[in-house]
Amino acid sequence: MISSQPKARISPLTQLFAHLRVPLYRNGYALMIGSATTSALGVAYWALAARYYPPEIVGVSSAVLSAMMLLAGIAVLSLPGALVRFIPQAGDRTRSFVLTTYVISVGTAAILSSIFCLTAGRWSEQLAFLQEDRMWFGAFVLATVAWCIFSLQDSALTGLRQAIWVPVENTLFSVAKIGLLLLLAGPIPQWGLFTAWTIPVIIALAPINYLLFQRWIPQHSAQAQTSAGALQATGSAGFTYGAVQRYVIGNYPGTLLYLAYTMLLPLLVTHIAGSRANAYFFIPWMIASGLQLIALNLTTSLTVEAARDEAKLALYCYRILQQSLKLLLPLILLVSFAAPWILLVFGTDYRDAGTALLQLLALSSIPNAVVMLYLSFVRIQNRVGGVIFTQGALCILLLGLSYVLLPQWGITGIGWASL
């Protein structure tokens, strides 16, 4: 007999909570919230910088910060990806694993940043002060080292399924740097942007790493040793530093190529068009990067969950692509339409120079989402060739086309190159 009783309806709120209980989505959304908050506050940071600092200082400071983050990205040796990939399997070796990544990255960062400062004048005349001023030299090295640890700790939190704390950390960091930006505009404008960016990073290291090593890593290790953590324990048995080394070596060329086509562009603009043009370029580039982080964060969560259950990789990829498009499409339309008014916050010069660039960069978020998903897929399967080929093609196309189009079309040429 067929029951005539109607099926119970599930409320939208219940569906939402059920959706957020899935680690694949929960961790991805946590990272997205962190990125969205950082991006929004980043817009405020650079808007205030444009109001309170001359364009020349904004241009030079953004180039210095880009160089610092580029060197930090090189120094971490693709270890952030290794933390996300292998912490789920590391079990009671997680503590030594994380510490090892810190030691390697800090040493590499100190060496690379010192070499960069000693040769800064050869890279660009406008960066020669890093070579000539000892205080700038030391501050740049310290900032690069701190940024390495800052990046690694976020990856460790993600691998431990504690990504919910990433937006808290990033929000406090962003608010603090805005406060310092305003505070330092009068007394030390030449140092203001760099100092406001660096000091909050250094301050954030102590509390996050205390919680990381005293609370979350011990919890993760203890879970791996219990019957309730059978999956993690099984994974730990297969965890070896040899596997990590192969992953890092295989992915590092792709990481370098990614850093090249993301971090070198501000330096390229500064070198070809000058610091003022870089100020007008950097703001749209920074805003559009917030859109691209949506796909990056969701695929990072994909890596964590697929590392725990690779049999569901195809299903996870489909779900992540679906969610990426649902989130990106309305945001791209909004940014494309509102681009002139968004940039007007920074000033009429920023609006006039950067509107077309911002619209083109926003549109490029769609192909970027597909590329990020593919890269995550092949990384999980340890298909190194696919990573290197894809990143290499992107690097050559973006930097090559930007180099050709920048002198002819100005900074808008980089927008066309990104598509």
Coordinates of C-alpha atoms in Angstrom, one line a residue:
M1 CA 0.0 0.0 0.0
I2 CA 1.4 3.4 -1.0
S3 CA 1.5 5.9 1.8
S4 CA -0.5 9.1 1.3
Q5 CA 1.5 11.0 3.8
P6 CA 3.5 13.8 2.2
K7 CA 7.3 13.7 2.4
A8 CA 8.8 15.9 5.1
R9 CA 10.3 19.1 3.6
I10 CA 13.8 20.0 4.5
S11 CA 14.2 23.7 5.3
P12 CA 16.8 25.8 3.4
L13 CA 18.6 26.4 6.7
T14 CA 18.8 22.7 7.4
Q15 CA 20.2 22.1 3.9
L16 CA 22.7 24.9 4.4
F17 CA 24.0 23.4 7.7
A18 CA 24.2 20.0 6.1
H19 CA 26.1 21.4 3.2
L20 CA 28.6 23.1 5.6
R21 CA 29.1 19.9 7.6
V22 CA 30.8 18.4 4.5
P23 CA 34.6 19.1 5.0
L24 CA 35.1 19.6 1.3
Y25 CA 32.9 22.6 1.3
R26 CA 33.4 23.8 4.9
N27 CA 37.2 24.2 4.6
G28 CA 36.9 25.6 1.1
Y29 CA 34.4 28.2 2.3
A30 CA 36.6 29.0 5.3
L31 CA 39.5 29.7 3.1
M32 CA 37.3 31.7 0.7
I33 CA 36.0 33.9 3.6
G34 CA 39.5 34.5 4.6
S35 CA 40.4 35.5 1.1
A36 CA 37.3 37.6 0.6
T37 CA 37.9 39.5 3.9
T38 CA 41.6 40.0 3.0
S39 CA 40.7 41.2 -0.5
A40 CA 38.0 43.6 0.8
L41 CA 40.3 45.0 3.4
G42 CA 43.1 45.0 0.8
V43 CA 41.0 47.2 -1.4
A44 CA 40.6 49.5 1.6
Y45 CA 44.3 49.4 2.3
W46 CA 45.3 50.4 -1.2
A47 CA 42.5 52.9 -1.5
L48 CA 43.8 54.6 1.6
A49 CA 47.4 54.3 0.3
A50 CA 46.3 56.0 -2.9
R51 CA 44.8 58.8 -0.8
Y52 CA 47.5 59.3 1.7
Y53 CA 50.7 58.5 -0.3
P54 CA 52.0 59.8 -3.6
P55 CA 51.7 57.4 -6.6
E56 CA 55.4 57.1 -6.8
I57 CA 55.6 55.7 -3.3
V58 CA 52.6 53.4 -3.9
G59 CA 54.3 52.1 -7.1
V60 CA 57.7 51.5 -5.5
S61 CA 56.2 50.0 -2.3
S62 CA 54.0 47.6 -4.3
A63 CA 57.0 46.5 -6.3
V64 CA 59.0 45.9 -3.1
L65 CA 56.2 43.9 -1.5
S66 CA 55.7 41.9 -4.8
A67 CA 59.5 41.1 -4.8
M68 CA 59.3 40.1 -1.1
M69 CA 56.3 37.8 -1.7
L70 CA 58.0 36.4 -4.9
L71 CA 61.1 35.5 -3.0
A72 CA 59.1 34.0 -0.1
G73 CA 57.2 32.0 -2.6
I74 CA 60.4 30.7 -4.1
A75 CA 61.9 30.0 -0.7
V76 CA 58.9 27.8 0.5
L77 CA 59.8 25.4 -2.2
S78 CA 56.2 24.3 -2.9
L79 CA 56.2 23.1 0.8
P80 CA 52.7 24.7 1.4
G81 CA 51.2 22.3 -1.1
A82 CA 53.1 19.4 0.5
L83 CA 51.7 20.3 3.9
V84 CA 48.2 20.3 2.6
R85 CA 48.8 17.1 0.7
F86 CA 50.6 15.1 3.4
I87 CA 49.5 16.3 6.8
P88 CA 46.3 14.2 6.5
Q89 CA 48.7 11.1 6.3
A90 CA 51.5 12.2 8.6
G91 CA 49.8 11.1 11.9
D92 CA 52.2 11.3 14.8
R93 CA 55.0 12.7 12.6
T94 CA 53.1 15.9 11.8
R95 CA 55.0 18.0 14.3
S96 CA 58.5 17.1 12.9
F97 CA 57.1 17.5 9.4
V98 CA 55.9 21.0 9.9
L99 CA 59.0 22.1 11.8
T100 CA 61.2 20.7 9.0
T101 CA 59.3 22.8 6.4
Y102 CA 59.9 25.9 8.6
V103 CA 63.6 25.3 9.0
I104 CA 64.2 24.7 5.3
S105 CA 62.1 27.6 4.1
V106 CA 63.5 30.1 6.7
G107 CA 67.1 29.3 5.7
T108 CA 66.3 29.5 2.0
A109 CA 64.4 32.8 2.4
A110 CA 67.3 34.4 4.3
I111 CA 69.8 33.5 1.6
L112 CA 67.6 34.5 -1.4
S113 CA 66.5 37.8 0.1
S114 CA 70.0 38.8 1.0
I115 CA 71.2 38.0 -2.6
F116 CA 68.3 40.0 -4.0
C117 CA 69.1 43.1 -1.9
L118 CA 72.8 42.9 -2.8
T119 CA 71.9 42.9 -6.5
A120 CA 68.7 45.1 -6.3
G121 CA 70.2 47.9 -8.3
R122 CA 70.8 45.5 -11.2
W123 CA 67.1 44.5 -11.2
S124 CA 65.8 48.0 -11.2
E125 CA 67.2 51.4 -10.5
Q126 CA 64.2 52.3 -8.5
L127 CA 64.9 49.4 -6.1
A128 CA 68.6 50.3 -5.6
F129 CA 67.8 51.6 -2.1
L130 CA 67.5 48.0 -0.9
Q131 CA 71.1 47.6 -1.7
E132 CA 72.3 50.9 -0.4
D133 CA 70.4 51.3 2.8
R134 CA 71.2 48.8 5.6
M135 CA 68.0 49.3 7.4
W136 CA 66.0 48.5 4.3
F137 CA 68.3 45.5 3.6
G138 CA 67.6 44.0 7.1
A139 CA 63.9 44.8 7.0
F140 CA 63.5 43.2 3.7
V141 CA 65.2 40.0 4.8
L142 CA 63.2 39.8 8.0
A143 CA 59.9 40.4 6.1
T144 CA 60.7 37.7 3.6
V145 CA 61.4 35.1 6.4
A146 CA 58.3 36.1 8.3
W147 CA 56.1 35.8 5.2
C148 CA 57.4 32.3 4.6
I149 CA 56.3 31.1 8.0
F150 CA 53.0 33.0 7.6
S151 CA 52.3 31.1 4.4
L152 CA 53.4 27.7 5.8
Q153 CA 51.2 28.1 9.0
D154 CA 48.1 28.7 6.9
S155 CA 48.8 25.5 4.9
A156 CA 49.4 23.6 8.1
L157 CA 46.0 24.8 9.4
T158 CA 44.4 23.7 6.2
G159 CA 45.9 20.3 6.2
L160 CA 44.8 19.8 9.8
R161 CA 41.2 20.7 8.8
Q162 CA 41.5 23.9 11.0
A163 CA 41.0 26.2 8.0
I164 CA 38.2 27.9 9.9
W165 CA 41.0 29.9 11.8
V166 CA 42.5 31.2 8.6
P167 CA 39.9 34.0 8.0
V168 CA 40.2 35.0 11.7
E169 CA 44.0 35.4 11.3
N170 CA 43.8 37.1 8.0
T171 CA 41.1 39.6 9.1
L172 CA 43.2 40.6 12.1
F173 CA 46.2 41.0 9.9
S174 CA 44.4 43.1 7.4
V175 CA 42.8 45.4 10.0
A176 CA 46.2 45.9 11.7
K177 CA 48.0 46.9 8.6
I178 CA 45.3 49.4 7.7
G179 CA 45.7 51.0 11.1
L180 CA 49.5 51.2 10.7
L181 CA 49.1 52.5 7.2
L182 CA 47.3 55.6 8.5
L183 CA 49.5 55.9 11.5
L184 CA 52.7 56.0 9.5
A185 CA 51.6 58.1 6.6
G186 CA 52.8 61.3 8.3
P187 CA 55.9 60.3 10.2
I188 CA 57.6 57.9 7.7
P189 CA 55.8 57.9 4.3
Q190 CA 58.8 56.2 2.6
W191 CA 58.5 53.3 5.0
G192 CA 54.8 53.4 5.7
L193 CA 53.4 50.9 3.2
F194 CA 56.1 48.3 3.7
T195 CA 56.2 48.6 7.5
A196 CA 52.4 48.5 7.8
W197 CA 52.4 45.3 5.8
T198 CA 55.2 43.6 7.7
I199 CA 54.7 44.3 11.4
P200 CA 51.3 42.5 11.6
V201 CA 52.7 39.4 9.9
I202 CA 55.5 39.2 12.5
I203 CA 53.1 39.7 15.4
A204 CA 50.7 37.0 14.1
L205 CA 53.4 34.3 14.1
A206 CA 53.6 33.7 17.8
P207 CA 49.9 33.0 18.8
I208 CA 49.1 31.0 15.7
N209 CA 52.2 28.8 16.0
Y210 CA 51.6 28.3 19.7
L211 CA 48.1 27.0 19.0
L212 CA 49.4 25.0 16.1
F213 CA 52.1 23.1 18.0
Q214 CA 50.4 23.0 21.5
R215 CA 46.9 22.2 20.5
W216 CA 46.0 21.3 16.9
I217 CA 49.0 19.1 15.9
P218 CA 48.8 17.1 19.2
Q219 CA 45.1 16.6 18.6
H220 CA 45.8 15.4 15.0
S221 CA 48.5 13.1 16.2
A222 CA 46.4 11.6 19.0
Q223 CA 43.5 10.9 16.6
A224 CA 45.9 9.0 14.3
Q225 CA 46.7 6.6 17.1
T226 CA 43.1 5.8 18.0
S227 CA 40.8 3.3 16.5
A228 CA 38.4 6.1 15.7
G229 CA 41.2 7.6 13.5
A230 CA 41.9 4.4 11.6
L231 CA 42.0 6.2 8.3
Q232 CA 44.6 8.6 9.4
A233 CA 46.6 5.9 11.1
T234 CA 46.6 3.9 7.9
G235 CA 47.8 7.0 6.0
S236 CA 50.6 7.6 8.5
A237 CA 52.0 4.2 7.9
G238 CA 52.5 5.2 4.3
F239 CA 53.9 8.6 5.0
T240 CA 57.6 9.0 4.2
Y241 CA 59.9 12.0 3.7
G242 CA 60.9 10.4 0.5
A243 CA 57.3 10.7 -0.8
V244 CA 57.3 14.4 0.3
Q245 CA 60.6 15.0 -1.4
R246 CA 59.4 13.5 -4.7
Y247 CA 56.2 15.7 -4.4
V248 CA 58.2 18.8 -3.7
I249 CA 60.8 18.2 -6.5
G250 CA 58.1 17.3 -9.0
N251 CA 55.9 20.3 -8.2
Y252 CA 58.6 23.0 -7.6
P253 CA 59.1 23.8 -11.3
G254 CA 55.4 24.4 -11.6
T255 CA 55.4 26.5 -8.4
L256 CA 58.2 28.7 -9.8
L257 CA 56.4 29.2 -13.0
Y258 CA 53.2 30.2 -11.2
L259 CA 55.1 32.7 -9.1
A260 CA 56.7 34.1 -12.2
Y261 CA 53.5 34.9 -14.0
T262 CA 51.8 36.2 -10.8
M263 CA 54.5 38.1 -8.9
L264 CA 56.7 39.3 -11.7
L265 CA 54.1 41.4 -13.4
P266 CA 54.3 44.4 -11.0
L267 CA 58.1 44.3 -11.4
L268 CA 57.7 44.1 -15.2
V269 CA 55.4 47.1 -15.3
T270 CA 57.7 49.1 -13.0
H271 CA 60.7 48.3 -15.2
I272 CA 59.0 49.1 -18.5
A273 CA 56.4 51.8 -17.7
G274 CA 57.6 53.2 -14.3
S275 CA 56.4 53.3 -10.7
R276 CA 53.4 55.5 -11.4
A277 CA 52.0 53.1 -14.1
N278 CA 52.6 50.3 -11.7
A279 CA 50.4 52.0 -9.1
Y280 CA 47.6 52.2 -11.6
F281 CA 48.2 48.6 -12.6
F282 CA 48.6 47.1 -9.2
I283 CA 45.2 48.1 -7.8
P284 CA 43.1 46.3 -10.5
W285 CA 45.5 43.4 -10.4
M286 CA 45.0 43.1 -6.6
I287 CA 41.2 43.4 -6.9
A288 CA 41.0 40.7 -9.6
S289 CA 43.3 38.4 -7.6
G290 CA 40.5 38.2 -5.0
L291 CA 38.2 36.6 -7.6
Q292 CA 40.9 34.2 -8.6
L293 CA 41.4 33.1 -5.0
I294 CA 37.9 31.6 -5.0
A295 CA 39.0 28.8 -7.3
L296 CA 42.4 28.5 -5.6
N297 CA 40.8 28.0 -2.1
L298 CA 38.2 25.5 -3.3
T299 CA 40.8 23.4 -5.0
T300 CA 43.0 23.6 -1.9
S301 CA 40.1 22.0 0.1
L302 CA 39.8 19.5 -2.8
T303 CA 43.4 18.4 -2.3
V304 CA 43.0 17.9 1.5
E305 CA 39.8 15.8 1.1
A306 CA 41.1 13.8 -1.9
A307 CA 44.3 13.0 0.0
R308 CA 42.1 11.3 2.6
D309 CA 39.9 9.4 0.0
E310 CA 41.3 9.5 -3.5
A311 CA 38.5 7.2 -4.8
K312 CA 36.1 10.2 -4.7
L313 CA 38.5 12.5 -6.6
A314 CA 36.3 12.7 -9.7
L315 CA 33.2 13.4 -7.7
Y316 CA 35.0 16.1 -5.7
C317 CA 36.3 17.7 -8.9
Y318 CA 32.8 18.0 -10.3
R319 CA 31.4 19.5 -7.1
I320 CA 34.2 22.0 -6.8
L321 CA 33.8 23.1 -10.5
Q322 CA 30.1 23.5 -9.9
Q323 CA 30.6 25.6 -6.8
S324 CA 33.3 27.7 -8.4
L325 CA 31.1 28.7 -11.3
K326 CA 28.1 29.4 -9.0
L327 CA 30.2 31.8 -7.0
L328 CA 32.3 33.4 -9.7
L329 CA 29.7 34.2 -12.4
P330 CA 27.7 36.8 -10.4
L331 CA 30.8 38.3 -9.0
I332 CA 32.4 38.7 -12.4
L333 CA 29.3 40.4 -13.7
L334 CA 29.2 42.7 -10.7
V335 CA 32.9 43.7 -10.9
S336 CA 32.8 44.2 -14.7
F337 CA 29.8 46.5 -14.4
A338 CA 31.0 48.4 -11.3
A339 CA 34.7 48.7 -12.3
P340 CA 34.7 52.5 -12.9
W341 CA 33.0 53.1 -9.5
I342 CA 35.2 50.7 -7.7
L343 CA 38.4 52.3 -9.0
L344 CA 37.0 55.8 -8.4
V345 CA 37.5 55.1 -4.7
F346 CA 41.2 55.3 -5.4
G347 CA 41.0 58.5 -7.4
T348 CA 40.0 59.6 -10.9
D349 CA 43.5 58.8 -12.3
Y350 CA 43.1 55.2 -11.1
R351 CA 39.6 54.9 -12.7
D352 CA 40.7 56.3 -16.0
A353 CA 43.8 54.2 -16.3
G354 CA 42.5 50.9 -14.8
T355 CA 38.8 50.3 -15.7
A356 CA 39.4 48.3 -18.8
L357 CA 42.1 46.3 -17.1
L358 CA 40.0 45.4 -14.2
Q359 CA 37.1 44.3 -16.5
L360 CA 39.4 42.0 -18.5
L361 CA 41.1 40.6 -15.4
A362 CA 37.7 39.8 -13.9
L363 CA 36.7 37.9 -17.1
S364 CA 39.9 35.9 -16.9
S365 CA 38.7 34.3 -13.6
I366 CA 36.6 31.8 -15.5
P367 CA 39.5 30.1 -17.5
N368 CA 41.6 30.5 -14.3
A369 CA 39.1 28.4 -12.3
V370 CA 39.3 25.6 -14.9
V371 CA 43.1 25.7 -14.9
M372 CA 43.2 25.6 -11.0
L373 CA 40.9 22.6 -11.0
Y374 CA 43.0 20.7 -13.5
L375 CA 46.2 21.5 -11.6
S376 CA 44.8 20.2 -8.4
F377 CA 43.6 17.0 -10.2
V378 CA 47.0 16.2 -11.7
R379 CA 48.9 17.1 -8.4
I380 CA 46.8 14.6 -6.4
Q381 CA 47.6 12.0 -9.1
N382 CA 51.3 13.0 -9.0
R383 CA 51.3 13.7 -12.7
V384 CA 54.1 16.2 -12.6
G385 CA 54.4 16.6 -16.3
G386 CA 50.9 18.0 -16.6
V387 CA 51.6 20.6 -13.9
I388 CA 54.9 21.8 -15.5
F389 CA 53.4 22.0 -19.0
T390 CA 50.3 23.9 -17.9
Q391 CA 52.2 26.4 -15.7
G392 CA 54.9 26.8 -18.3
A393 CA 52.4 27.6 -21.0
L394 CA 50.7 30.1 -18.8
C395 CA 53.9 31.8 -17.8
I396 CA 55.2 32.1 -21.3
L397 CA 51.9 33.4 -22.7
L398 CA 51.1 35.9 -19.9
L399 CA 54.6 37.3 -19.4
G400 CA 55.5 37.2 -23.1
L401 CA 52.3 38.9 -24.3
S402 CA 52.5 41.4 -21.5
Y403 CA 56.0 42.3 -22.5
V404 CA 54.9 42.9 -26.1
L405 CA 51.5 44.6 -25.4
L406 CA 52.5 46.8 -22.4
P407 CA 54.5 49.3 -24.5
Q408 CA 51.8 49.5 -27.2
W409 CA 48.5 49.4 -25.2
G410 CA 49.6 50.3 -21.7
I411 CA 48.5 48.4 -18.7
T412 CA 45.3 47.3 -20.5
G413 CA 47.5 45.1 -22.7
I414 CA 48.1 42.9 -19.6
G415 CA 44.4 42.4 -19.3
W416 CA 44.2 41.1 -22.8
A417 CA 47.2 38.9 -22.2
S418 CA 45.5 37.3 -19.1
L419 CA 42.6 36.1 -21.2

